[in-house]
Amino acid sequence: MRLLDLRNVILLSYLLLHLIVNSDPIEKEKRTRPNYARPPSLIPVPEEIREGYVFGNSNAPGLINKEDGEGESTQRLELRDQVCESKANTGCRSRCISLEEQCFCATNGDTYRNQCEMSCMRKILREKINWSHFGKCEPVCSSERIDTYKTMVKDLLMIEYLKKNVKRCEKLVRCKQAKLVMDYTEGNQTVSECPRNLPAFLLFSGLDCSDMLQLKLQRVFEDEPSINCAAAKIVNNKLLNDKNCARSRKGPNEKKLIQWSFDMLDKNVDRHLMESELNILLKIPDHECGETFFSSCDEDHDGYVREDEWSRCLGCEDCYRPCFVFKSKREERDRTRRFIQSVISCTREGYCNKRQCERQFNRHENCWCVDEDCNEIPGTKSYARRTC
């Protein structure tokens, strides 16, 4: 009888161990992974980041020494960042720490440091992502083209603001004016060669004019060689001068433009911009850089752009409203907490009110004091009612 009980205990222990091993999705995925292209061999770790050099040389530039009190995980992340910049999200990067494998490009056009990160992102994105080749993925658009594209985006947003808010500019959006512009466009250059002259053409994007005029506009926005840059500059100055529109005087400042554009693009008012909400950018000729532009704005690679990311992407570090950003971050955090709900209050201008709270179990409130930029004042958090 005791022998039978011992056998049952051994059998149950084996089954429990089998369940624990198979509960890890990454390990399970490795065993059931389909046959896809695998790297034939790994690139050796460069000498300057080998562990002996890392932990033994405190003078290595940009490195965190183990003796400085930092954890080994933080140190490894710092070192690996010097090898290549991964497109995996924070969770996958922190889970898949390794110096044994070097960066490679996957079939989705993103760079990962090892197969663990690629497998993790495959589960999150639910896409078929396989190994493509060693080294970083080459961007579709160079940094120079991205900078030019961002300038075009700001011009487009400015034109949209003028069309909707300034009567003088609204009067220009007519087929008669568009015909005047098209008369100057016969040439052998593209808009990308003179992007500063694009605003004049952006005024007329979307107009339903005659077939011939629409065809000419289409050639402009497909970036075909149909522009005479010198003539286009004349048109640009003529349409946007003091007499007609004068965006320099009638237009908003940079901060107001960025905040207005974010509210205008955020159709569902969730304080996040999805890629599908940026269809207005199709009016910009350089369509290849559209996706790269969104990825460059999405700093934390979570699939959407907050207002602070939008502000920095367009070249202004502090043009966002801090309370709206703080509120969106807290709401995202609350999705992972069942019984805690943030109660964030903002001023009309987008700054934080002095007192912020979170409700626990829909009964108790834990409140604290903040400054107008939503930074918590130490020592002010309390369950009791308090005045800040």
Coordinates of C-alpha atoms in Angstrom, one line a residue, residues 6-384:
L6 CA 4.9 6.5 -3.2
R7 CA 4.3 5.8 -6.9
N8 CA 1.3 8.2 -6.9
V9 CA 3.5 10.9 -5.3
I10 CA 6.2 10.4 -7.9
L11 CA 3.7 10.5 -10.7
L12 CA 2.0 13.7 -9.4
S13 CA 5.5 15.3 -8.9
Y14 CA 6.4 14.5 -12.5
L15 CA 3.1 16.0 -13.8
L16 CA 3.5 19.1 -11.7
L17 CA 7.1 19.6 -13.0
H18 CA 5.8 19.1 -16.6
L19 CA 3.2 21.8 -16.1
I20 CA 5.7 24.3 -14.7
V21 CA 8.1 23.8 -17.5
N22 CA 5.3 24.2 -20.2
S23 CA 3.8 27.3 -18.5
D24 CA 6.6 29.5 -19.9
P25 CA 5.3 30.7 -23.3
I26 CA 8.8 31.5 -24.6
E27 CA 10.2 28.1 -23.8
K28 CA 7.0 26.4 -25.2
E29 CA 7.2 28.4 -28.4
K30 CA 10.9 27.4 -28.9
R31 CA 9.9 23.7 -28.8
T32 CA 7.0 24.1 -31.2
R33 CA 8.5 26.8 -33.4
P34 CA 8.0 26.2 -37.1
N35 CA 11.0 25.8 -39.5
Y36 CA 11.9 29.3 -40.4
A37 CA 15.1 30.9 -41.5
R38 CA 17.6 30.8 -38.6
P39 CA 20.9 32.6 -38.4
P40 CA 23.7 30.2 -39.6
S41 CA 26.1 31.4 -36.9
L42 CA 26.3 34.2 -34.3
I43 CA 28.6 37.2 -34.6
P44 CA 31.1 37.1 -31.8
V45 CA 30.7 39.7 -29.1
P46 CA 33.1 42.6 -29.7
E47 CA 36.2 42.7 -27.5
E48 CA 35.2 46.1 -25.9
I49 CA 32.0 44.6 -24.4
R50 CA 33.2 41.2 -23.3
E51 CA 32.4 40.6 -19.6
G52 CA 36.1 40.5 -18.6
Y53 CA 36.6 44.0 -20.1
V54 CA 33.3 45.3 -18.7
F55 CA 33.7 44.3 -15.2
G56 CA 37.4 44.8 -15.0
N57 CA 37.7 48.2 -16.6
S58 CA 36.1 51.1 -14.8
N59 CA 37.3 53.6 -17.4
A60 CA 35.2 52.3 -20.2
P61 CA 33.2 55.2 -21.6
G62 CA 29.4 55.1 -21.1
L63 CA 29.5 51.9 -19.1
I64 CA 28.1 51.2 -15.6
N65 CA 30.6 49.5 -13.4
K66 CA 29.4 46.7 -11.1
E67 CA 31.2 48.3 -8.2
D68 CA 29.1 51.5 -8.5
G69 CA 26.1 49.8 -6.9
E70 CA 24.1 49.2 -10.0
G71 CA 22.5 45.8 -10.6
E72 CA 23.9 43.4 -13.2
S73 CA 20.7 43.6 -15.2
T74 CA 20.9 47.3 -15.6
Q75 CA 24.6 47.0 -16.6
R76 CA 23.9 44.4 -19.2
L77 CA 21.1 46.5 -20.7
E78 CA 23.4 49.5 -20.9
L79 CA 26.1 47.5 -22.6
R80 CA 23.8 45.9 -25.0
D81 CA 22.3 49.2 -26.1
Q82 CA 25.8 50.0 -27.5
V83 CA 25.6 47.0 -29.8
C84 CA 22.2 47.7 -31.4
E85 CA 19.0 49.5 -30.7
S86 CA 16.1 47.0 -30.4
K87 CA 12.6 47.7 -31.5
A88 CA 11.1 45.3 -28.9
N89 CA 9.0 46.8 -26.2
T90 CA 10.3 47.3 -22.6
G91 CA 8.8 44.1 -21.3
C92 CA 10.5 41.9 -23.9
R93 CA 13.8 43.8 -23.7
S94 CA 14.0 43.4 -19.9
R95 CA 13.1 39.7 -20.1
C96 CA 15.5 38.8 -22.9
I97 CA 18.8 40.1 -21.5
S98 CA 21.8 38.4 -23.2
L99 CA 25.3 39.3 -24.5
E100 CA 25.6 36.0 -26.4
E101 CA 23.7 37.0 -29.5
Q102 CA 24.0 40.1 -31.6
C103 CA 21.4 42.2 -33.3
F104 CA 19.6 41.1 -36.5
C105 CA 16.9 42.3 -38.7
A106 CA 13.5 40.5 -38.8
T107 CA 11.1 40.1 -41.6
N108 CA 8.8 42.8 -40.2
G109 CA 11.6 45.4 -40.7
D110 CA 12.4 45.7 -37.0
T111 CA 15.7 45.1 -35.3
Y112 CA 16.0 42.7 -32.3
R113 CA 19.0 41.7 -30.2
N114 CA 18.2 38.0 -30.0
Q115 CA 15.6 35.4 -30.9
C116 CA 14.0 35.7 -27.5
E117 CA 13.0 39.3 -28.2
M118 CA 11.7 38.4 -31.7
S119 CA 9.7 35.5 -30.2
C120 CA 8.3 37.7 -27.5
M121 CA 7.2 40.4 -30.0
R122 CA 5.7 37.8 -32.3
K123 CA 3.3 36.8 -29.5
I124 CA 2.5 40.4 -28.7
L125 CA 1.9 41.6 -32.3
R126 CA 0.4 38.2 -33.3
E127 CA 2.3 38.4 -36.6
K128 CA 4.6 36.0 -38.5
I129 CA 8.0 37.4 -37.7
N130 CA 11.1 35.5 -38.8
W131 CA 14.8 36.1 -38.9
S132 CA 16.0 38.0 -42.1
H133 CA 19.7 38.9 -41.8
F134 CA 22.4 40.0 -39.5
G135 CA 22.8 43.6 -38.5
K136 CA 20.3 46.5 -38.1
C137 CA 17.4 46.9 -40.4
E138 CA 18.2 49.7 -42.8
P139 CA 15.5 52.4 -42.5
V140 CA 13.3 53.1 -45.5
C141 CA 13.9 56.8 -45.0
S142 CA 17.2 58.4 -44.0
S143 CA 17.4 60.8 -41.1
E144 CA 17.7 63.7 -43.6
R145 CA 14.4 62.6 -45.4
I146 CA 12.7 62.2 -42.0
D147 CA 13.7 65.8 -41.0
T148 CA 12.4 67.0 -44.3
Y149 CA 9.2 65.0 -43.8
K150 CA 8.7 66.5 -40.4
T151 CA 9.0 70.0 -41.9
M152 CA 6.3 69.1 -44.4
V153 CA 4.1 67.8 -41.6
K154 CA 4.3 71.1 -39.7
D155 CA 3.6 73.0 -43.0
L156 CA 0.5 70.8 -43.6
L157 CA -0.7 71.3 -40.0
M158 CA -0.2 75.1 -40.4
I159 CA -2.2 75.1 -43.7
E160 CA -5.0 73.1 -42.1
Y161 CA -5.2 75.5 -39.2
L162 CA -5.3 78.5 -41.6
K163 CA -8.0 76.9 -43.8
K164 CA -10.2 76.3 -40.7
N165 CA -9.5 79.4 -38.6
V166 CA -8.6 82.3 -40.9
K167 CA -11.1 83.6 -43.4
R168 CA -8.6 85.1 -45.8
C169 CA -6.9 81.7 -46.2
E170 CA -10.3 80.0 -46.5
K171 CA -11.1 82.1 -49.5
L172 CA -8.0 80.8 -51.3
V173 CA -9.2 77.2 -51.3
R174 CA -10.9 77.4 -54.6
C175 CA -10.5 75.8 -58.0
K176 CA -9.8 79.2 -59.6
Q177 CA -6.8 79.7 -57.3
A178 CA -5.7 76.1 -57.8
K179 CA -5.7 76.6 -61.6
L180 CA -3.4 79.7 -61.0
V181 CA -1.0 77.5 -59.0
M182 CA -1.0 74.7 -61.6
D183 CA -0.1 77.2 -64.4
Y184 CA 3.3 77.6 -62.7
T185 CA 4.0 73.9 -62.2
E186 CA 5.3 72.9 -65.6
G187 CA 8.9 71.8 -65.0
N188 CA 11.2 68.9 -64.4
Q189 CA 11.6 69.0 -60.6
T190 CA 9.7 67.3 -57.7
V191 CA 8.2 68.7 -54.6
S192 CA 10.9 66.8 -52.5
E193 CA 13.5 69.0 -54.2
C194 CA 11.8 72.1 -52.9
P195 CA 9.7 71.1 -49.9
R196 CA 9.5 74.7 -48.6
N197 CA 7.3 75.5 -51.5
L198 CA 4.8 72.7 -50.7
P199 CA 2.3 74.8 -48.6
A200 CA 0.9 76.5 -51.6
F201 CA 0.0 73.1 -53.1
L202 CA -1.3 71.8 -49.8
L203 CA -4.0 74.5 -49.8
F204 CA -5.6 72.7 -52.8
S205 CA -5.2 69.0 -51.8
G206 CA -8.6 67.4 -51.8
L207 CA -10.3 69.8 -54.2
D208 CA -12.6 68.3 -56.7
C209 CA -11.8 70.4 -59.8
S210 CA -11.6 69.6 -63.5
D211 CA -10.0 66.4 -64.6
M212 CA -7.0 68.1 -66.1
L213 CA -6.4 70.1 -62.9
Q214 CA -6.9 67.1 -60.7
L215 CA -4.4 65.1 -62.8
K216 CA -1.8 67.9 -62.4
L217 CA -2.4 67.9 -58.6
Q218 CA -2.1 64.2 -58.5
R219 CA 1.3 64.4 -60.3
V220 CA 2.4 66.9 -57.7
F221 CA 1.4 64.7 -54.7
E222 CA 2.8 61.6 -56.3
D223 CA 6.1 63.5 -56.4
E224 CA 6.6 63.2 -60.1
P225 CA 8.9 65.6 -61.9
S226 CA 6.3 68.2 -62.7
I227 CA 7.4 71.2 -60.5
N228 CA 9.4 74.3 -61.4
C229 CA 10.8 75.2 -58.0
A230 CA 11.5 78.8 -58.9
A231 CA 7.9 79.3 -60.2
A232 CA 6.5 77.4 -57.2
K233 CA 8.3 79.8 -54.8
I234 CA 6.5 82.7 -56.5
V235 CA 3.2 81.0 -56.1
N236 CA 3.9 80.2 -52.5
N237 CA 4.8 83.8 -51.7
K238 CA 1.9 85.1 -53.6
L239 CA -0.7 83.0 -51.9
L240 CA 0.7 83.3 -48.4
N241 CA 1.6 87.0 -48.3
D242 CA 0.1 89.7 -46.0
K243 CA -2.6 90.6 -48.5
N244 CA -3.9 87.1 -49.1
C245 CA -3.2 84.9 -46.1
A246 CA 0.0 85.8 -44.2
R247 CA 0.4 82.6 -42.1
S248 CA 3.4 84.3 -40.4
R249 CA 0.9 86.8 -38.8
K250 CA -2.4 84.9 -38.7
G251 CA -1.0 81.5 -37.8
P252 CA -0.6 80.1 -34.3
N253 CA 2.7 79.9 -32.4
E254 CA 4.5 76.5 -32.3
K255 CA 3.0 75.4 -29.0
K256 CA -0.6 76.2 -30.0
L257 CA -0.1 74.5 -33.4
I258 CA 1.1 71.3 -31.8
Q259 CA -1.7 71.2 -29.3
W260 CA -4.4 72.1 -31.8
S261 CA -3.1 69.5 -34.3
F262 CA -3.1 66.8 -31.7
D263 CA -6.7 67.5 -30.7
M264 CA -7.7 67.7 -34.4
L265 CA -6.2 64.3 -35.2
D266 CA -7.3 62.5 -32.0
K267 CA -10.8 61.6 -33.4
N268 CA -11.8 59.3 -30.5
V269 CA -10.5 61.7 -27.9
D270 CA -8.5 59.0 -26.0
R271 CA -5.4 61.2 -25.8
H272 CA -3.5 58.8 -28.1
L273 CA -2.8 59.0 -31.8
M274 CA -3.0 55.7 -33.8
E275 CA -1.5 55.4 -37.2
S276 CA -5.0 55.1 -38.7
E277 CA -5.7 58.6 -37.4
L278 CA -2.9 60.2 -39.4
N279 CA -4.5 59.7 -42.8
I280 CA -4.2 63.5 -43.3
L281 CA -0.4 62.8 -43.9
L282 CA -1.3 61.1 -47.2
K283 CA -1.5 64.7 -48.6
I284 CA 2.3 64.8 -48.3
P285 CA 4.1 63.5 -51.4
D286 CA 6.7 61.4 -49.7
H287 CA 4.5 58.4 -48.8
E288 CA 7.5 56.1 -48.1
C289 CA 8.4 58.1 -45.0
G290 CA 4.9 58.1 -43.5
E291 CA 5.4 54.8 -41.6
T292 CA 8.9 55.6 -40.6
F293 CA 7.7 59.0 -39.3
F294 CA 5.1 57.3 -37.0
S295 CA 7.7 54.9 -35.7
S296 CA 10.2 57.7 -35.0
C297 CA 7.4 59.5 -33.0
D298 CA 6.4 56.4 -31.1
E299 CA 9.3 56.5 -28.6
D300 CA 8.3 53.6 -26.4
H301 CA 7.1 51.4 -29.3
D302 CA 3.7 50.8 -27.8
G303 CA 1.7 51.4 -31.1
Y304 CA 0.4 54.8 -30.4
V305 CA 1.7 58.4 -29.9
R306 CA 1.0 60.4 -26.7
E307 CA 0.9 64.2 -26.8
D308 CA 4.4 64.5 -25.3
E309 CA 5.8 62.2 -28.0
W310 CA 4.0 64.2 -30.7
S311 CA 5.4 67.4 -29.3
R312 CA 9.0 66.1 -29.2
C313 CA 8.6 64.5 -32.7
L314 CA 7.8 67.9 -34.2
G315 CA 10.8 69.6 -32.5
C316 CA 9.3 71.1 -29.4
E317 CA 10.3 69.6 -26.1
D318 CA 7.7 71.2 -23.8
C319 CA 4.8 72.1 -26.1
Y320 CA 2.5 69.4 -24.6
R321 CA -0.1 69.7 -21.8
P322 CA 1.4 67.8 -18.8
C323 CA -1.8 66.9 -17.1
F324 CA -3.3 65.3 -20.2
V325 CA -0.1 63.2 -20.6
F326 CA -0.1 62.3 -16.9
K327 CA -3.8 61.3 -17.1
S328 CA -3.2 59.0 -20.2
K329 CA -0.3 57.3 -18.5
R330 CA -2.3 56.7 -15.3
E331 CA -5.2 55.3 -17.3
E332 CA -2.9 52.9 -19.1
R333 CA -1.5 51.8 -15.8
D334 CA -5.0 51.3 -14.3
R335 CA -5.8 48.7 -17.0
T336 CA -3.5 46.3 -15.2
R337 CA -5.0 47.0 -11.8
R338 CA -8.4 45.7 -11.0
F339 CA -9.4 47.6 -7.9
I340 CA -7.5 50.9 -8.3
Q341 CA -8.8 53.8 -10.4
S342 CA -7.0 57.1 -10.8
V343 CA -9.0 60.3 -10.3
I344 CA -6.9 62.9 -12.2
S345 CA -8.2 66.5 -12.4
C346 CA -6.7 69.0 -14.9
T347 CA -7.1 72.7 -15.5
R348 CA -8.6 74.0 -18.7
E349 CA -5.1 74.8 -20.0
G350 CA -3.9 71.3 -19.4
Y351 CA -2.0 71.7 -16.1
C352 CA -2.5 69.6 -13.0
N353 CA -4.7 70.8 -10.1
K354 CA -2.9 70.8 -6.8
R355 CA -4.6 67.7 -5.5
Q356 CA -4.7 64.3 -7.2
C357 CA -6.1 61.0 -6.0
E358 CA -6.7 57.4 -6.8
R359 CA -9.7 55.4 -5.6
Q360 CA -9.2 51.9 -4.2
F361 CA -12.0 49.3 -4.1
N362 CA -14.4 52.1 -5.2
R363 CA -14.4 53.3 -1.6
H364 CA -11.2 54.7 -0.2
E365 CA -9.2 57.6 -1.8
N366 CA -5.5 58.0 -1.5
C367 CA -4.5 61.6 -2.4
W368 CA -1.4 63.6 -2.7
C369 CA -0.2 67.1 -3.7
V370 CA 1.5 67.9 -7.0
D371 CA 2.9 70.9 -8.8
E372 CA 1.4 72.2 -12.1
D373 CA 3.5 69.8 -14.1
C374 CA 2.0 66.8 -12.1
N375 CA 5.2 66.0 -10.1
E376 CA 4.3 64.6 -6.7
I377 CA 5.4 66.6 -3.7
P378 CA 7.2 64.2 -1.3
G379 CA 5.5 63.5 2.0
T380 CA 2.0 64.6 1.0
K381 CA 0.3 61.2 0.2
S382 CA -2.4 60.4 2.6
Y383 CA -5.7 58.5 3.0
A384 CA -7.1 61.4 5.1

